[in-house]
Amino acid sequence: MLSNTMNFEVATALLPPVTAVLLFLYFSYKRNQFHDSLPNEPSAHLFPHAEEHQEPKRDLFYDYYCWVSRASLFPLSMRILLIGFSESLYNILYYRWQRRSKPEDCIRALAAQHLERRQAEGKIKRPFAIVTGGNAGIGYEIARALLFADYHVILACRSQRLAQSAITRLQATTGSDKVEYMNLDLSLFANVREFAGRVAERLKAGGEIDVLIHNAGIMNLPFGLTADGFDTQLQVNALAPHLLTQLLLPHLARSAHILFTTSAVIYATNHIDLSMFTDRARHSGLGNYAAGKACTMVLTREWNRRLTYHPGAVHTNLFNNTPPFHLSLFSSLLTLVLLSPPEGAITALKLVLAELDTEHRGGKYWFNELPRRTPSVSMGAGIRPEEVKQDIVGEWLWREAGRMCGLKEEE
């Protein structure tokens, strides 16, 4: 009996990666068919990792994600795993092994080119940047690159000890002392307001925020509500960044870059039901994470000239709460198939530091340095996502998020 149970568990564990591999092979076959149908011109081919002006509508990887989002036969957790394994395959076959330059070389080049461009334009004022969760992982790499590009960087973190340790390392590796720590706890709206007030006080002498990167996030937590009464993942990943952006608007430069970090798991869910975030019986760590990231995506659509990006499947502390990835064996495996923090930081850094056309990057979802179309989502029971105007969904969630955050009309 025990043997049968173990066999069933093994089969269940193997189903997502096996299914992902089979689907990947199928879509690779369909991609080859698509190639054969195109005119025999180099510019007409869909390259595995094309240049930045590639149109998202020609990206068959997106078609696969859309298929997963509509595969209601699979439970939500299964769809999330399918997307995760697919990203790992993408990392191995395309993004990592076919890169022409090392991540560090790319980061240094972006910073140097940005600095040269600023100097050529006669911009002598040092730009100001805020990076939430900048003490580790992708946030640390973003902060490091911004220091190379001569930014003044605020690390907005919960832990002063970890932030000070990061500052010491940043100063040693970049030679810049233009980095400081400010306490920010996204699980407390009151603390978010205090942080915004400290930033405003900090800028009184003059200056504006040129870059605001919402990097901090949590994933796959057990059921729990914050002191404000909301699901912890929803508040930290979606509501608090929305509130912080609203509060900092008066201090943003007209050409400021604002990046919201989301995830490919937005393709695993196509419905937003806010009641699920306070229902213990319906709680799912990964499910709530996916729904929260979908909220981030919809809210970002409502921000004019704002950006949303997904750094790719990156090995960071986000996986600490997702068994079995906290085990040493699986941690080593993640190092092989997932991007490193420097690799994951490149998409955000290109959006901030590279000379890109604002019209073609604002309000889009960026994944592995390319813009991707975002899925449609619904907000009512029994309604198919494509039958709902996304503007209506956005306006509804904007109002609800403002109410939940306690935003006043004048804010």
Coordinates of C-alpha atoms in Angstrom, one line a residue:
M1 CA 0.0 0.0 0.0
L2 CA 2.8 2.4 0.9
S3 CA 4.6 1.5 -2.3
N4 CA 1.5 2.4 -4.4
T5 CA 1.2 5.7 -2.6
M6 CA 4.8 6.5 -3.2
N7 CA 4.5 5.6 -6.9
F8 CA 1.4 7.9 -7.2
E9 CA 3.3 10.8 -5.6
V10 CA 6.3 10.3 -7.9
A11 CA 4.0 10.2 -10.9
T12 CA 2.2 13.3 -9.8
A13 CA 5.5 15.1 -9.3
L14 CA 6.8 14.1 -12.7
L15 CA 3.6 15.1 -14.6
P16 CA 4.3 18.9 -14.8
P17 CA 7.8 18.6 -16.2
V18 CA 6.9 15.8 -18.6
T19 CA 3.9 17.7 -19.8
A20 CA 5.9 20.9 -20.2
V21 CA 8.6 19.1 -22.3
L22 CA 5.9 17.6 -24.5
L23 CA 4.2 20.9 -25.0
F24 CA 7.5 22.6 -25.7
L25 CA 8.3 20.1 -28.4
Y26 CA 4.9 20.5 -29.9
F27 CA 5.2 24.3 -30.0
S28 CA 8.7 24.0 -31.4
Y29 CA 7.3 21.9 -34.2
K30 CA 4.6 24.5 -34.8
R31 CA 7.2 27.2 -34.8
N32 CA 9.2 25.4 -37.5
Q33 CA 6.0 25.1 -39.6
F34 CA 5.5 28.9 -39.1
H35 CA 9.1 29.5 -40.3
D36 CA 8.5 27.4 -43.4
S37 CA 5.5 29.4 -44.3
L38 CA 7.4 32.8 -44.2
P39 CA 9.0 34.3 -47.3
N40 CA 12.6 33.3 -47.7
E41 CA 14.1 36.5 -46.3
P42 CA 16.2 36.8 -43.2
S43 CA 14.1 39.6 -41.7
A44 CA 11.0 37.5 -41.9
H45 CA 12.1 34.7 -39.7
L46 CA 11.2 34.4 -36.1
F47 CA 14.5 34.1 -34.3
P48 CA 14.6 32.3 -30.9
H49 CA 15.7 35.5 -29.2
A50 CA 15.1 38.4 -31.6
E51 CA 16.1 42.0 -31.4
E52 CA 14.1 44.5 -29.3
H53 CA 11.9 45.8 -32.2
Q54 CA 10.4 42.3 -32.7
E55 CA 6.6 42.6 -32.6
P56 CA 5.0 40.8 -29.7
K57 CA 2.3 39.4 -31.9
R58 CA 4.9 37.3 -33.7
D59 CA 6.0 35.6 -30.5
L60 CA 4.8 32.0 -30.4
F61 CA 6.0 31.7 -26.9
Y62 CA 3.1 34.0 -26.0
D63 CA 0.7 31.7 -27.9
Y64 CA 1.9 28.8 -25.7
Y65 CA 1.3 30.8 -22.5
C66 CA -2.2 31.8 -23.8
W67 CA -2.9 28.1 -24.4
V68 CA -1.9 27.3 -20.8
S69 CA -4.1 30.1 -19.4
R70 CA -7.1 28.6 -21.2
A71 CA -6.3 25.0 -20.2
S72 CA -9.0 24.9 -17.6
L73 CA -8.6 21.1 -17.5
F74 CA -5.5 21.7 -15.4
P75 CA -5.8 23.2 -11.9
L76 CA -4.3 26.6 -11.4
S77 CA -1.3 25.1 -9.5
M78 CA -0.6 22.8 -12.5
R79 CA -0.7 25.7 -14.9
I80 CA 1.7 27.7 -12.8
L81 CA 4.1 24.7 -12.8
L82 CA 3.8 24.3 -16.5
I83 CA 4.8 27.9 -17.1
G84 CA 7.6 27.6 -14.6
F85 CA 9.1 24.5 -16.3
S86 CA 8.7 26.1 -19.7
E87 CA 10.6 29.2 -18.6
S88 CA 13.4 27.0 -17.3
L89 CA 13.6 25.3 -20.7
Y90 CA 13.6 28.7 -22.4
N91 CA 16.4 29.8 -20.1
I92 CA 18.5 26.8 -20.9
L93 CA 17.9 26.6 -24.7
Y94 CA 17.7 30.2 -25.7
Y95 CA 18.4 33.0 -23.2
R96 CA 21.4 31.7 -21.3
W97 CA 23.3 29.5 -23.8
Q98 CA 22.8 31.8 -26.8
R99 CA 23.8 35.1 -25.1
R100 CA 26.6 36.8 -26.9
S101 CA 28.0 38.6 -23.8
K102 CA 28.3 37.9 -20.1
P103 CA 25.7 39.6 -17.9
E104 CA 28.4 41.6 -16.1
D105 CA 29.7 42.9 -19.4
C106 CA 26.2 43.9 -20.4
I107 CA 25.5 45.6 -17.1
R108 CA 28.8 47.6 -17.2
A109 CA 28.2 48.6 -20.9
L110 CA 24.6 49.8 -20.2
A111 CA 25.8 51.9 -17.2
A112 CA 28.7 53.4 -19.2
Q113 CA 26.6 54.2 -22.3
H114 CA 23.9 55.8 -20.1
L115 CA 26.5 57.9 -18.3
E116 CA 28.2 59.0 -21.6
R117 CA 24.8 60.0 -23.0
R118 CA 23.9 62.1 -20.0
Q119 CA 27.3 63.9 -20.2
A120 CA 26.9 64.5 -23.9
E121 CA 23.5 66.1 -23.2
G122 CA 25.0 68.3 -20.6
K123 CA 23.0 66.8 -17.7
I124 CA 25.2 67.4 -14.7
K125 CA 22.6 66.7 -12.0
R126 CA 23.0 63.3 -10.4
P127 CA 19.7 61.4 -11.0
F128 CA 17.8 59.9 -8.0
A129 CA 16.6 56.3 -7.8
I130 CA 14.6 54.2 -5.3
V131 CA 14.8 50.4 -5.4
T132 CA 12.6 48.5 -3.1
G133 CA 14.2 45.2 -1.8
G134 CA 17.5 46.5 -3.0
N135 CA 19.6 44.6 -0.4
A136 CA 19.6 41.3 -2.3
G137 CA 19.0 39.4 -5.5
I138 CA 17.8 41.4 -8.5
G139 CA 17.3 44.5 -6.5
Y140 CA 20.9 44.5 -5.4
E141 CA 22.1 44.1 -9.0
I142 CA 19.9 46.9 -10.2
A143 CA 21.2 49.2 -7.4
R144 CA 24.8 48.2 -8.3
A145 CA 24.3 49.1 -12.0
L146 CA 22.6 52.4 -11.1
L147 CA 25.6 53.3 -9.0
F148 CA 27.9 52.5 -11.9
A149 CA 25.7 54.9 -13.9
D150 CA 26.3 57.6 -11.3
Y151 CA 22.8 57.6 -9.7
H152 CA 22.1 58.4 -6.1
V153 CA 20.3 55.2 -4.9
I154 CA 17.9 54.7 -1.9
L155 CA 17.6 51.0 -0.8
A156 CA 14.1 50.7 0.5
C157 CA 14.1 47.6 2.7
R158 CA 12.7 46.2 5.9
S159 CA 15.9 45.1 7.5
Q160 CA 18.5 47.8 8.4
R161 CA 21.1 45.1 9.1
L162 CA 20.8 43.5 5.7
A163 CA 20.6 46.9 4.0
Q164 CA 23.8 48.2 5.7
S165 CA 25.6 45.0 4.7
A166 CA 24.4 45.5 1.1
I167 CA 25.6 49.2 1.2
T168 CA 29.0 48.1 2.4
R169 CA 29.3 45.7 -0.5
L170 CA 28.0 48.2 -3.0
Q171 CA 30.4 50.9 -2.0
A172 CA 33.3 48.4 -2.2
T173 CA 32.4 47.1 -5.7
T174 CA 31.3 50.4 -7.3
G175 CA 33.5 53.0 -5.5
S176 CA 30.4 55.2 -5.0
D177 CA 29.1 56.4 -1.7
K178 CA 25.9 57.7 -3.2
V179 CA 23.7 55.0 -1.6
E180 CA 21.6 55.1 1.5
Y181 CA 19.0 53.1 3.4
M182 CA 15.4 53.9 4.3
N183 CA 13.1 51.6 6.1
L184 CA 10.1 50.3 4.1
D185 CA 7.8 47.6 5.2
L186 CA 5.2 46.9 2.4
S187 CA 3.1 44.8 4.7
L188 CA 2.1 48.0 6.6
F189 CA 0.3 50.8 4.8
A190 CA 1.2 53.2 7.7
N191 CA 4.9 52.4 7.1
V192 CA 4.5 53.0 3.4
R193 CA 3.1 56.4 4.1
E194 CA 5.9 57.2 6.6
F195 CA 8.5 56.2 3.9
A196 CA 6.9 58.5 1.4
G197 CA 7.0 61.3 3.9
R198 CA 10.7 60.7 4.6
V199 CA 11.5 60.7 0.9
A200 CA 9.6 64.0 0.5
E201 CA 11.6 65.5 3.4
R202 CA 14.8 64.2 1.8
L203 CA 14.0 66.0 -1.5
K204 CA 13.0 69.3 0.1
A205 CA 16.5 70.7 -0.6
G206 CA 15.9 70.0 -4.3
G207 CA 15.7 67.0 -6.5
E208 CA 13.3 64.6 -8.0
I209 CA 12.9 60.9 -8.3
D210 CA 14.1 59.8 -11.7
V211 CA 13.7 56.0 -11.2
L212 CA 11.3 54.1 -9.0
I213 CA 11.7 50.3 -9.2
H214 CA 9.2 48.1 -7.3
N215 CA 11.4 45.1 -7.0
A216 CA 10.5 43.8 -3.5
G217 CA 8.1 40.8 -3.4
I218 CA 7.1 37.6 -1.7
M219 CA 5.8 34.3 -3.0
N220 CA 3.9 31.2 -1.9
L221 CA 3.2 32.1 1.7
P222 CA 0.7 30.3 3.9
F223 CA -2.6 32.0 4.6
G224 CA -2.1 35.2 6.6
L225 CA -3.5 38.7 6.8
T226 CA -1.6 41.9 7.4
A227 CA -2.4 44.3 10.2
D228 CA -4.4 46.2 7.5
G229 CA -6.6 43.1 7.0
F230 CA -5.4 42.0 3.5
D231 CA -3.7 38.9 2.2
T232 CA 0.1 39.4 2.7
Q233 CA 1.1 38.6 -0.8
L234 CA -1.6 40.8 -2.3
Q235 CA -0.6 43.8 -0.1
V236 CA 3.2 43.4 -0.5
N237 CA 3.2 42.6 -4.3
A238 CA 0.4 44.8 -5.6
L239 CA -1.4 47.1 -3.2
A240 CA 1.6 48.7 -1.4
P241 CA 3.5 49.4 -4.6
H242 CA 0.4 51.1 -6.0
L243 CA 0.0 53.2 -2.8
L244 CA 3.7 54.1 -2.8
T245 CA 3.6 55.2 -6.4
Q246 CA 0.5 57.4 -5.7
L247 CA 2.2 59.0 -2.7
L248 CA 5.4 59.7 -4.6
L249 CA 3.8 61.2 -7.7
P250 CA 4.4 64.8 -6.7
H251 CA 8.1 64.1 -6.4
L252 CA 8.6 62.2 -9.7
A253 CA 10.4 63.8 -12.5
R254 CA 8.4 64.3 -15.7
S255 CA 10.5 61.7 -17.5
A256 CA 10.7 59.3 -14.5
H257 CA 10.9 55.6 -15.1
I258 CA 8.6 53.5 -12.9
L259 CA 8.9 49.7 -13.1
F260 CA 6.5 47.2 -11.5
T261 CA 7.8 43.7 -11.2
T262 CA 5.4 41.0 -12.3
S263 CA 5.7 37.4 -13.4
A264 CA 4.8 35.0 -16.2
V265 CA 2.3 33.4 -13.7
I266 CA -0.1 36.1 -14.9
Y267 CA -0.8 33.7 -17.8
A268 CA -1.9 31.0 -15.4
T269 CA -4.9 32.9 -14.2
N270 CA -7.5 34.8 -16.2
H271 CA -9.9 35.9 -13.5
I272 CA -9.6 38.3 -10.5
D273 CA -11.8 37.7 -7.5
L274 CA -10.7 39.8 -4.6
S275 CA -12.7 37.8 -2.1
M276 CA -10.3 34.9 -2.6
F277 CA -7.6 36.8 -0.8
T278 CA -9.4 36.8 2.6
D279 CA -10.9 33.2 2.4
R280 CA -8.7 30.7 4.2
A281 CA -10.6 27.8 2.6
R282 CA -9.8 29.0 -0.9
H283 CA -6.2 30.0 -0.1
S284 CA -3.4 28.7 -2.3
G285 CA 0.1 30.1 -1.9
L286 CA 1.0 30.0 -5.6
G287 CA -2.6 30.7 -6.7
N288 CA -2.8 33.9 -4.6
Y289 CA 0.7 34.9 -5.9
A290 CA -0.5 34.5 -9.5
A291 CA -3.7 36.4 -8.8
G292 CA -1.8 39.2 -7.0
K293 CA 0.6 39.5 -10.0
A294 CA -2.4 39.7 -12.3
C295 CA -3.6 42.6 -10.2
T296 CA -0.2 44.3 -10.6
M297 CA -0.5 43.8 -14.4
V298 CA -4.0 45.4 -14.5
L299 CA -3.1 48.3 -12.3
T300 CA 0.0 49.0 -14.4
R301 CA -2.1 49.3 -17.5
E302 CA -3.8 52.2 -15.7
W303 CA -0.5 54.1 -15.2
N304 CA 0.3 56.3 -18.1
R305 CA 3.9 56.1 -19.3
R306 CA 4.7 53.3 -16.8
L307 CA 6.4 50.0 -17.3
T308 CA 5.8 46.5 -16.1
Y309 CA 8.5 43.8 -16.5
H310 CA 9.2 40.2 -15.6
P311 CA 12.9 39.6 -15.0
G312 CA 12.6 36.0 -16.2
A313 CA 12.7 32.9 -14.0
V314 CA 15.4 33.9 -11.6
H315 CA 17.0 32.0 -8.7
T316 CA 16.4 34.3 -5.7
N317 CA 15.1 34.1 -2.1
L318 CA 11.5 34.1 -3.5
F319 CA 11.8 30.3 -3.8
N320 CA 12.5 29.9 0.0
N321 CA 8.9 29.2 0.7
T322 CA 8.3 26.8 -2.2
P323 CA 9.1 23.2 -1.4
P324 CA 11.1 21.3 -2.5
F325 CA 13.2 24.2 -3.8
H326 CA 14.6 25.1 -0.4
L327 CA 16.5 21.8 -0.2
S328 CA 20.2 21.9 -1.2
L329 CA 19.7 19.4 -4.0
F330 CA 17.0 21.4 -5.7
S331 CA 18.7 24.7 -5.0
S332 CA 21.7 23.4 -7.0
L333 CA 19.3 22.4 -9.8
L334 CA 17.7 25.9 -9.8
T335 CA 21.1 27.4 -10.2
L336 CA 21.4 25.5 -13.5
V337 CA 18.0 26.2 -15.0
L338 CA 17.2 29.6 -13.6
L339 CA 18.7 32.9 -14.4
S340 CA 21.2 34.5 -11.9
P341 CA 20.3 37.8 -10.3
P342 CA 22.6 39.7 -12.7
E343 CA 21.0 38.0 -15.7
G344 CA 17.5 38.8 -14.3
A345 CA 18.4 42.5 -13.7
I346 CA 19.3 43.1 -17.4
T347 CA 15.7 43.6 -18.6
A348 CA 15.0 46.3 -15.9
L349 CA 18.3 48.0 -16.6
K350 CA 17.7 48.2 -20.3
L351 CA 14.4 49.8 -19.7
V352 CA 15.9 52.4 -17.4
L353 CA 19.4 53.0 -18.9
A354 CA 19.2 52.2 -22.6
E355 CA 18.1 54.7 -25.2
L356 CA 14.7 53.2 -26.1
D357 CA 11.7 54.8 -27.6
T358 CA 9.3 55.6 -24.7
E359 CA 6.3 55.1 -26.9
H360 CA 7.3 51.5 -27.5
R361 CA 8.1 50.6 -24.0
G362 CA 5.6 52.4 -21.8
G363 CA 2.8 50.4 -20.2
K364 CA 4.1 47.1 -21.6
Y365 CA 5.0 43.8 -20.0
W366 CA 8.7 43.0 -20.7
F367 CA 10.2 39.5 -20.4
N368 CA 13.8 38.6 -21.2
E369 CA 14.4 42.0 -22.8
L370 CA 11.4 41.7 -25.2
P371 CA 7.9 43.2 -24.9
R372 CA 5.1 40.7 -24.6
R373 CA 1.3 41.0 -24.9
T374 CA -0.5 40.6 -21.6
P375 CA -3.5 38.2 -21.2
S376 CA -7.0 39.4 -20.7
V377 CA -8.6 39.0 -17.3
S378 CA -12.2 39.0 -16.1
M379 CA -13.7 40.2 -12.8
G380 CA -17.1 38.6 -12.8
A381 CA -18.2 35.0 -12.3
G382 CA -19.1 33.1 -15.5
I383 CA -17.6 35.7 -17.8
R384 CA -14.9 34.7 -20.3
P385 CA -11.9 37.1 -20.2
E386 CA -12.1 38.0 -23.9
E387 CA -15.7 39.2 -23.4
V388 CA -14.7 41.8 -20.8
K389 CA -13.3 45.2 -21.9
Q390 CA -9.9 45.5 -20.2
D391 CA -10.5 49.2 -19.7
I392 CA -13.5 48.4 -17.5
V393 CA -11.5 45.8 -15.5
G394 CA -8.7 48.3 -15.0
E395 CA -11.0 51.1 -13.8
W396 CA -12.7 48.7 -11.4
L397 CA -9.5 47.4 -9.9
W398 CA -8.0 51.0 -9.7
R399 CA -11.0 52.0 -7.6
E400 CA -10.9 48.9 -5.5
A401 CA -7.1 49.2 -4.9
G402 CA -7.5 52.9 -3.9
R403 CA -10.2 52.0 -1.5
M404 CA -8.2 49.1 0.0
C405 CA -5.1 51.3 0.4
G406 CA -7.1 54.0 2.0
L407 CA -6.2 56.6 -0.7
K408 CA -8.1 59.9 -0.4
E409 CA -9.3 61.8 -3.5
E410 CA -6.6 64.5 -3.1
E411 CA -3.9 61.7 -3.1

